[in-house]
């Protein structure tokens, strides 16, 4: 079974631009979560989607948004990029998102904002 | 709110040494607890998990026991290898929402031959 895939793996953008990251979950998994990893703040939860609905959201500004498609693939968008948005963005999937389920992570998209 | 505290690194050990990485948590309700490992340039891999008090998770020689009385989930391995060098994250599943993990700061482990 293929794992979680994320595209692109690396991105370089400039301040003020916007960016879209993509995540394909493990086949059969319907819950997709996104996390931001930085050296200063560590791993922080962004949001979670299930059946195209956002069920949970972390403490991030409205510039961070996401969506999920009917095939469970998910995208996240960051508008008006700031230098502090430079990070590794990780996507994780699980069957239904229950608290006892294992979340399987993708390799991440490394975003550099100049 | 829910939180995870793990020992600061880096932890530097010689091959075949005993490893302990401490992890304590604060949570309402009864969270599941996880240890994830991150190798350089990669995402997170689940190492082990425990879903209720007194459960012991184990994998690849690593073990951790869910201790509700001490709110702890310490990671141990009897004999580390160079290939165990990585960053280890303790995490809990947030009881107030779906598929939301709360992570500790991570502990970097370096094992030397």
PDB file of C-alpha atoms in Angstrom:
ATOM      1  CA  UNK A   1       0.000   0.000   0.000  1.00  0.00           C
ATOM      2  CA  UNK A   2       1.393   3.365  -0.971  1.00  0.00           C
ATOM      3  CA  UNK A   3       2.079   5.794   1.840  1.00  0.00           C
ATOM      4  CA  UNK A   4       1.078   9.409   2.219  1.00  0.00           C
ATOM      5  CA  UNK A   5       2.471  11.505  -0.590  1.00  0.00           C
ATOM      6  CA  UNK A   6       3.036  15.242  -0.618  1.00  0.00           C
ATOM      7  CA  UNK A   7       3.852  17.548  -3.482  1.00  0.00           C
ATOM      8  CA  UNK A   8       5.946  19.458  -4.086  1.00  0.00           C
ATOM      9  CA  UNK A   9       8.763  18.419  -1.765  1.00  0.00           C
ATOM     10  CA  UNK A  10      10.479  21.786  -1.858  1.00  0.00           C
ATOM     11  CA  UNK A  11       9.288  25.300  -2.582  1.00  0.00           C
ATOM     12  CA  UNK A  12      10.880  28.713  -2.597  1.00  0.00           C
ATOM     13  CA  UNK A  13       8.585  31.736  -2.547  1.00  0.00           C
ATOM     14  CA  UNK A  14       8.908  35.423  -1.790  1.00  0.00           C
ATOM     15  CA  UNK A  15       7.019  37.451   0.775  1.00  0.00           C
ATOM     16  CA  UNK A  16       3.510  38.381  -0.265  1.00  0.00           C
ATOM     17  CA  UNK A  17       3.055  35.446  -2.611  1.00  0.00           C
ATOM     18  CA  UNK A  18       0.690  32.589  -2.008  1.00  0.00           C
ATOM     19  CA  UNK A  19       1.352  28.861  -2.112  1.00  0.00           C
ATOM     20  CA  UNK A  20      -0.662  25.659  -2.420  1.00  0.00           C
ATOM     21  CA  UNK A  21       0.548  22.343  -1.062  1.00  0.00           C
ATOM     22  CA  UNK A  22      -0.970  18.985  -1.903  1.00  0.00           C
ATOM     23  CA  UNK A  23      -1.417  15.770   0.070  1.00  0.00           C
ATOM     24  CA  UNK A  24      -2.648  12.359  -1.061  1.00  0.00           C
ATOM     25  CA  UNK A  25      -3.590  10.103   1.852  1.00  0.00           C
ATOM     26  CA  UNK A  26      -3.205   6.362   2.113  1.00  0.00           C
ATOM     27  CA  UNK A  27      -5.881   4.631   0.097  1.00  0.00           C
ATOM     28  CA  UNK A  28      -9.014   4.211   2.226  1.00  0.00           C
ATOM     29  CA  UNK A  29      -8.059   6.895   4.708  1.00  0.00           C
ATOM     30  CA  UNK A  30     -10.621   9.660   4.936  1.00  0.00           C
ATOM     31  CA  UNK A  31      -9.127  11.908   7.616  1.00  0.00           C
ATOM     32  CA  UNK A  32      -6.286  14.248   6.690  1.00  0.00           C
ATOM     33  CA  UNK A  33      -4.458  16.548   9.086  1.00  0.00           C
ATOM     34  CA  UNK A  34      -1.830  19.193   8.465  1.00  0.00           C
ATOM     35  CA  UNK A  35       1.026  20.239  10.750  1.00  0.00           C
ATOM     36  CA  UNK A  36       3.669  22.941  10.626  1.00  0.00           C
ATOM     37  CA  UNK A  37       7.150  22.113  11.898  1.00  0.00           C
ATOM     38  CA  UNK A  38       9.641  24.865  12.716  1.00  0.00           C
ATOM     39  CA  UNK A  39      12.775  24.887  14.887  1.00  0.00           C
ATOM     40  CA  UNK A  40      11.280  27.500  17.182  1.00  0.00           C
ATOM     41  CA  UNK A  41       7.696  26.318  17.608  1.00  0.00           C
ATOM     42  CA  UNK A  42       8.090  22.616  16.965  1.00  0.00           C
ATOM     43  CA  UNK A  43       5.178  20.658  15.546  1.00  0.00           C
ATOM     44  CA  UNK A  44       1.888  22.516  15.537  1.00  0.00           C
ATOM     45  CA  UNK A  45      -1.509  21.357  14.344  1.00  0.00           C
ATOM     46  CA  UNK A  46      -3.031  23.382  11.531  1.00  0.00           C
ATOM     47  CA  UNK A  47      -6.337  21.676  10.669  1.00  0.00           C
ATOM     48  CA  UNK A  48      -8.080  18.396   9.991  1.00  0.00           C
ATOM     49  CA  UNK A  49     -10.502  17.364   7.253  1.00  0.00           C
ATOM     50  CA  UNK A  50     -12.875  14.455   6.968  1.00  0.00           C
ATOM     51  CA  UNK A  51     -15.347  13.879   4.136  1.00  0.00           C
ATOM     52  CA  UNK A  52     -14.562  17.313   2.714  1.00  0.00           C
ATOM     53  CA  UNK A  53     -15.403  19.050   6.013  1.00  0.00           C
ATOM     54  CA  UNK A  54     -13.017  20.822   8.329  1.00  0.00           C
ATOM     55  CA  UNK A  55     -13.624  19.385  11.779  1.00  0.00           C
ATOM     56  CA  UNK A  56     -10.788  20.893  13.741  1.00  0.00           C
ATOM     57  CA  UNK A  57      -8.558  23.917  13.423  1.00  0.00           C
ATOM     58  CA  UNK A  58      -5.416  24.999  15.196  1.00  0.00           C
ATOM     59  CA  UNK A  59      -4.393  28.455  16.282  1.00  0.00           C
ATOM     60  CA  UNK A  60      -3.191  29.894  12.996  1.00  0.00           C
ATOM     61  CA  UNK A  61      -4.230  33.082  11.188  1.00  0.00           C
ATOM     62  CA  UNK A  62      -6.818  33.039   8.437  1.00  0.00           C
ATOM     63  CA  UNK A  63      -4.047  33.191   5.809  1.00  0.00           C
ATOM     64  CA  UNK A  64      -3.786  29.437   6.325  1.00  0.00           C
ATOM     65  CA  UNK A  65      -6.624  27.535   4.742  1.00  0.00           C
ATOM     66  CA  UNK A  66      -7.298  24.105   3.370  1.00  0.00           C
ATOM     67  CA  UNK A  67      -9.764  21.891   1.638  1.00  0.00           C
ATOM     68  CA  UNK A  68     -10.422  18.261   0.941  1.00  0.00           C
ATOM     69  CA  UNK A  69     -11.746  16.689  -2.204  1.00  0.00           C
ATOM     70  CA  UNK A  70     -14.167  13.802  -2.626  1.00  0.00           C
ATOM     71  CA  UNK A  71     -11.273  11.381  -3.155  1.00  0.00           C
ATOM     72  CA  UNK A  72      -9.853  12.483   0.244  1.00  0.00           C
ATOM     73  CA  UNK A  73      -6.905  14.308  -1.298  1.00  0.00           C
ATOM     74  CA  UNK A  74      -6.259  17.562   0.491  1.00  0.00           C
ATOM     75  CA  UNK A  75      -4.649  20.893  -0.242  1.00  0.00           C
ATOM     76  CA  UNK A  76      -3.540  23.666   2.025  1.00  0.00           C
ATOM     77  CA  UNK A  77      -3.058  27.244   0.956  1.00  0.00           C
ATOM     78  CA  UNK A  78      -1.067  30.019   2.540  1.00  0.00           C
ATOM     79  CA  UNK A  79      -1.748  33.505   1.250  1.00  0.00           C
ATOM     80  CA  UNK A  80       0.360  36.633   1.681  1.00  0.00           C
ATOM     81  CA  UNK A  81       3.421  34.684   2.732  1.00  0.00           C
ATOM     82  CA  UNK A  82       5.581  35.959   5.571  1.00  0.00           C
ATOM     83  CA  UNK A  83       9.167  35.048   6.399  1.00  0.00           C
ATOM     84  CA  UNK A  84       7.925  33.201   9.478  1.00  0.00           C
ATOM     85  CA  UNK A  85       5.940  30.801   7.295  1.00  0.00           C
ATOM     86  CA  UNK A  86       9.178  29.086   6.323  1.00  0.00           C
ATOM     87  CA  UNK A  87       8.729  25.581   7.674  1.00  0.00           C
ATOM     88  CA  UNK A  88       8.271  21.919   6.951  1.00  0.00           C
ATOM     89  CA  UNK A  89       4.586  21.249   6.326  1.00  0.00           C
ATOM     90  CA  UNK A  90       3.528  17.719   7.151  1.00  0.00           C
ATOM     91  CA  UNK A  91       0.374  15.965   6.151  1.00  0.00           C
ATOM     92  CA  UNK A  92      -0.967  12.924   7.997  1.00  0.00           C
ATOM     93  CA  UNK A  93      -3.820  10.552   7.288  1.00  0.00           C
ATOM     94  CA  UNK A  94      -5.854   8.015   9.225  1.00  0.00           C
ATOM     95  CA  UNK A  95      -8.993   6.003   8.629  1.00  0.00           C
ATOM     96  CA  UNK A  96     -11.555   8.190  10.354  1.00  0.00           C
ATOM     97  CA  UNK A  97      -9.592  10.480  12.663  1.00  0.00           C
ATOM     98  CA  UNK A  98     -10.443   8.751  15.929  1.00  0.00           C
ATOM     99  CA  UNK A  99      -8.110   9.600  18.847  1.00  0.00           C
ATOM    100  CA  UNK A 100      -6.809   6.035  19.133  1.00  0.00           C
ATOM    101  CA  UNK A 101      -5.946   5.712  15.471  1.00  0.00           C
ATOM    102  CA  UNK A 102      -2.427   5.988  14.192  1.00  0.00           C
ATOM    103  CA  UNK A 103      -1.746   8.950  11.970  1.00  0.00           C
ATOM    104  CA  UNK A 104       0.575   8.185   9.065  1.00  0.00           C
ATOM    105  CA  UNK A 105       2.753  11.056   7.966  1.00  0.00           C
ATOM    106  CA  UNK A 106       4.043  12.032   4.570  1.00  0.00           C
ATOM    107  CA  UNK A 107       7.611  13.213   3.899  1.00  0.00           C
ATOM    108  CA  UNK A 108       6.585  16.858   4.070  1.00  0.00           C
ATOM    109  CA  UNK A 109       6.907  19.945   1.900  1.00  0.00           C
ATOM    110  CA  UNK A 110       9.749  22.245   2.842  1.00  0.00           C
ATOM    111  CA  UNK A 111       8.758  25.860   2.199  1.00  0.00           C
ATOM    112  CA  UNK A 112      11.306  28.655   2.195  1.00  0.00           C
ATOM    113  CA  UNK A 113      10.011  32.222   2.096  1.00  0.00           C
ATOM    114  CA  UNK A 114      12.535  34.871   1.038  1.00  0.00           C
TER     115      UNK A 114
ATOM    116  CA  UNK B   1      -4.900  22.807  27.907  1.00  0.00           C
ATOM    117  CA  UNK B   2      -3.369  19.526  26.930  1.00  0.00           C
ATOM    118  CA  UNK B   3       0.425  19.489  26.671  1.00  0.00           C
ATOM    119  CA  UNK B   4       3.463  17.220  26.421  1.00  0.00           C
ATOM    120  CA  UNK B   5       6.855  17.777  28.031  1.00  0.00           C
ATOM    121  CA  UNK B   6       9.864  15.712  27.040  1.00  0.00           C
ATOM    122  CA  UNK B   7      13.467  15.833  28.084  1.00  0.00           C
ATOM    123  CA  UNK B   8      15.681  18.203  26.186  1.00  0.00           C
ATOM    124  CA  UNK B   9      18.434  16.845  24.040  1.00  0.00           C
ATOM    125  CA  UNK B  10      20.665  16.136  22.540  1.00  0.00           C
ATOM    126  CA  UNK B  11      21.187  12.758  24.097  1.00  0.00           C
ATOM    127  CA  UNK B  12      24.533  11.254  23.136  1.00  0.00           C
ATOM    128  CA  UNK B  13      25.170   7.557  23.755  1.00  0.00           C
ATOM    129  CA  UNK B  14      27.624   4.894  22.766  1.00  0.00           C
ATOM    130  CA  UNK B  15      26.377   1.902  20.816  1.00  0.00           C
ATOM    131  CA  UNK B  16      24.758  -0.779  23.031  1.00  0.00           C
ATOM    132  CA  UNK B  17      24.019   1.714  25.828  1.00  0.00           C
ATOM    133  CA  UNK B  18      20.627   1.892  27.566  1.00  0.00           C
ATOM    134  CA  UNK B  19      18.291   4.635  26.438  1.00  0.00           C
ATOM    135  CA  UNK B  20      15.614   6.500  28.371  1.00  0.00           C
ATOM    136  CA  UNK B  21      13.795   9.540  27.035  1.00  0.00           C
ATOM    137  CA  UNK B  22      11.379  11.016  29.548  1.00  0.00           C
ATOM    138  CA  UNK B  23       7.910  12.189  28.553  1.00  0.00           C
ATOM    139  CA  UNK B  24       5.155  13.562  30.773  1.00  0.00           C
ATOM    140  CA  UNK B  25       1.784  14.899  29.751  1.00  0.00           C
ATOM    141  CA  UNK B  26      -1.106  17.023  30.924  1.00  0.00           C
ATOM    142  CA  UNK B  27      -4.514  16.153  29.565  1.00  0.00           C
ATOM    143  CA  UNK B  28      -8.189  16.195  30.310  1.00  0.00           C
ATOM    144  CA  UNK B  29      -9.894  12.925  29.625  1.00  0.00           C
ATOM    145  CA  UNK B  30      -8.002   9.839  28.564  1.00  0.00           C
ATOM    146  CA  UNK B  31      -5.702  10.495  25.628  1.00  0.00           C
ATOM    147  CA  UNK B  32      -3.828   7.951  23.564  1.00  0.00           C
ATOM    148  CA  UNK B  33      -0.057   8.344  23.711  1.00  0.00           C
ATOM    149  CA  UNK B  34       2.447   7.968  20.888  1.00  0.00           C
ATOM    150  CA  UNK B  35       6.142   8.010  20.166  1.00  0.00           C
ATOM    151  CA  UNK B  36       7.143   9.105  16.674  1.00  0.00           C
ATOM    152  CA  UNK B  37      10.642   9.151  15.185  1.00  0.00           C
ATOM    153  CA  UNK B  38      11.984  11.493  12.528  1.00  0.00           C
ATOM    154  CA  UNK B  39      15.095  10.683  10.524  1.00  0.00           C
ATOM    155  CA  UNK B  40      16.960  13.489   8.741  1.00  0.00           C
ATOM    156  CA  UNK B  41      15.035  14.839   5.772  1.00  0.00           C
ATOM    157  CA  UNK B  42      12.016  12.649   6.388  1.00  0.00           C
ATOM    158  CA  UNK B  43       8.540  12.846   7.855  1.00  0.00           C
ATOM    159  CA  UNK B  44       7.426  11.237  11.085  1.00  0.00           C
ATOM    160  CA  UNK B  45       7.163   7.489  11.566  1.00  0.00           C
ATOM    161  CA  UNK B  46       5.133   5.901  14.313  1.00  0.00           C
ATOM    162  CA  UNK B  47       7.408   4.028  16.693  1.00  0.00           C
ATOM    163  CA  UNK B  48       4.824   2.786  19.199  1.00  0.00           C
ATOM    164  CA  UNK B  49       1.595   3.747  20.898  1.00  0.00           C
ATOM    165  CA  UNK B  50      -0.609   2.999  23.908  1.00  0.00           C
ATOM    166  CA  UNK B  51      -4.283   3.759  24.102  1.00  0.00           C
ATOM    167  CA  UNK B  52      -5.120   3.225  27.764  1.00  0.00           C
ATOM    168  CA  UNK B  53      -3.531   3.234  31.207  1.00  0.00           C
ATOM    169  CA  UNK B  54      -0.993   0.469  31.905  1.00  0.00           C
ATOM    170  CA  UNK B  55      -0.740  -0.441  28.222  1.00  0.00           C
ATOM    171  CA  UNK B  56       2.790  -1.079  27.024  1.00  0.00           C
ATOM    172  CA  UNK B  57       3.680  -0.190  23.462  1.00  0.00           C
ATOM    173  CA  UNK B  58       6.689  -1.858  21.891  1.00  0.00           C
ATOM    174  CA  UNK B  59       8.442  -1.939  18.527  1.00  0.00           C
ATOM    175  CA  UNK B  60      12.001  -2.582  17.260  1.00  0.00           C
ATOM    176  CA  UNK B  61      13.287  -3.028  20.832  1.00  0.00           C
ATOM    177  CA  UNK B  62      11.739   0.227  22.051  1.00  0.00           C
ATOM    178  CA  UNK B  63       9.148   0.174  24.843  1.00  0.00           C
ATOM    179  CA  UNK B  64       6.973   2.678  26.690  1.00  0.00           C
ATOM    180  CA  UNK B  65       4.292   2.176  29.339  1.00  0.00           C
ATOM    181  CA  UNK B  66       1.279   4.454  29.772  1.00  0.00           C
ATOM    182  CA  UNK B  67       1.396   5.498  33.441  1.00  0.00           C
ATOM    183  CA  UNK B  68      -1.726   7.384  34.417  1.00  0.00           C
ATOM    184  CA  UNK B  69      -0.677   7.865  38.061  1.00  0.00           C
ATOM    185  CA  UNK B  70       2.512   9.687  37.039  1.00  0.00           C
ATOM    186  CA  UNK B  71       1.141  11.002  33.706  1.00  0.00           C
ATOM    187  CA  UNK B  72       4.201   9.636  31.955  1.00  0.00           C
ATOM    188  CA  UNK B  73       5.125   7.667  28.850  1.00  0.00           C
ATOM    189  CA  UNK B  74       8.899   7.253  28.991  1.00  0.00           C
ATOM    190  CA  UNK B  75      10.676   5.667  26.017  1.00  0.00           C
ATOM    191  CA  UNK B  76      13.288   2.980  26.702  1.00  0.00           C
ATOM    192  CA  UNK B  77      15.583   0.716  24.722  1.00  0.00           C
ATOM    193  CA  UNK B  78      18.004  -1.740  26.195  1.00  0.00           C
ATOM    194  CA  UNK B  79      20.755  -1.491  23.596  1.00  0.00           C
ATOM    195  CA  UNK B  80      20.861   1.347  21.073  1.00  0.00           C
ATOM    196  CA  UNK B  81      22.440   1.173  17.639  1.00  0.00           C
ATOM    197  CA  UNK B  82      23.957   3.854  15.431  1.00  0.00           C
ATOM    198  CA  UNK B  83      20.913   3.518  13.185  1.00  0.00           C
ATOM    199  CA  UNK B  84      18.694   4.716  16.065  1.00  0.00           C
ATOM    200  CA  UNK B  85      20.158   8.212  15.720  1.00  0.00           C
ATOM    201  CA  UNK B  86      17.146  10.445  15.025  1.00  0.00           C
ATOM    202  CA  UNK B  87      14.747  12.887  16.686  1.00  0.00           C
ATOM    203  CA  UNK B  88      12.076  11.318  18.894  1.00  0.00           C
ATOM    204  CA  UNK B  89       8.728  12.967  19.569  1.00  0.00           C
ATOM    205  CA  UNK B  90       6.257  12.114  22.286  1.00  0.00           C
ATOM    206  CA  UNK B  91       2.657  12.995  21.447  1.00  0.00           C
ATOM    207  CA  UNK B  92      -0.865  12.685  22.733  1.00  0.00           C
ATOM    208  CA  UNK B  93      -4.121  12.603  20.870  1.00  0.00           C
ATOM    209  CA  UNK B  94      -6.132  15.643  21.823  1.00  0.00           C
ATOM    210  CA  UNK B  95      -9.303  14.562  23.541  1.00  0.00           C
ATOM    211  CA  UNK B  96     -11.210  17.591  22.310  1.00  0.00           C
ATOM    212  CA  UNK B  97     -10.970  17.010  18.597  1.00  0.00           C
ATOM    213  CA  UNK B  98     -10.352  14.645  15.774  1.00  0.00           C
ATOM    214  CA  UNK B  99      -6.970  13.578  14.534  1.00  0.00           C
ATOM    215  CA  UNK B 100      -5.129  16.305  16.392  1.00  0.00           C
ATOM    216  CA  UNK B 101      -1.827  15.329  17.937  1.00  0.00           C
ATOM    217  CA  UNK B 102      -0.079  17.496  20.503  1.00  0.00           C
ATOM    218  CA  UNK B 103       3.665  16.990  20.354  1.00  0.00           C
ATOM    219  CA  UNK B 104       6.538  17.458  22.721  1.00  0.00           C
ATOM    220  CA  UNK B 105       9.520  19.495  21.581  1.00  0.00           C
ATOM    221  CA  UNK B 106      11.440  16.440  20.421  1.00  0.00           C
ATOM    222  CA  UNK B 107      14.648  14.851  21.688  1.00  0.00           C
ATOM    223  CA  UNK B 108      17.602  14.379  19.389  1.00  0.00           C
ATOM    224  CA  UNK B 109      19.491  11.143  19.920  1.00  0.00           C
ATOM    225  CA  UNK B 110      23.019  10.631  18.620  1.00  0.00           C
ATOM    226  CA  UNK B 111      24.537   7.164  18.937  1.00  0.00           C
ATOM    227  CA  UNK B 112      28.273   6.744  18.354  1.00  0.00           C
ATOM    228  CA  UNK B 113      30.081   3.509  17.485  1.00  0.00           C
TER     229      UNK B 113
END
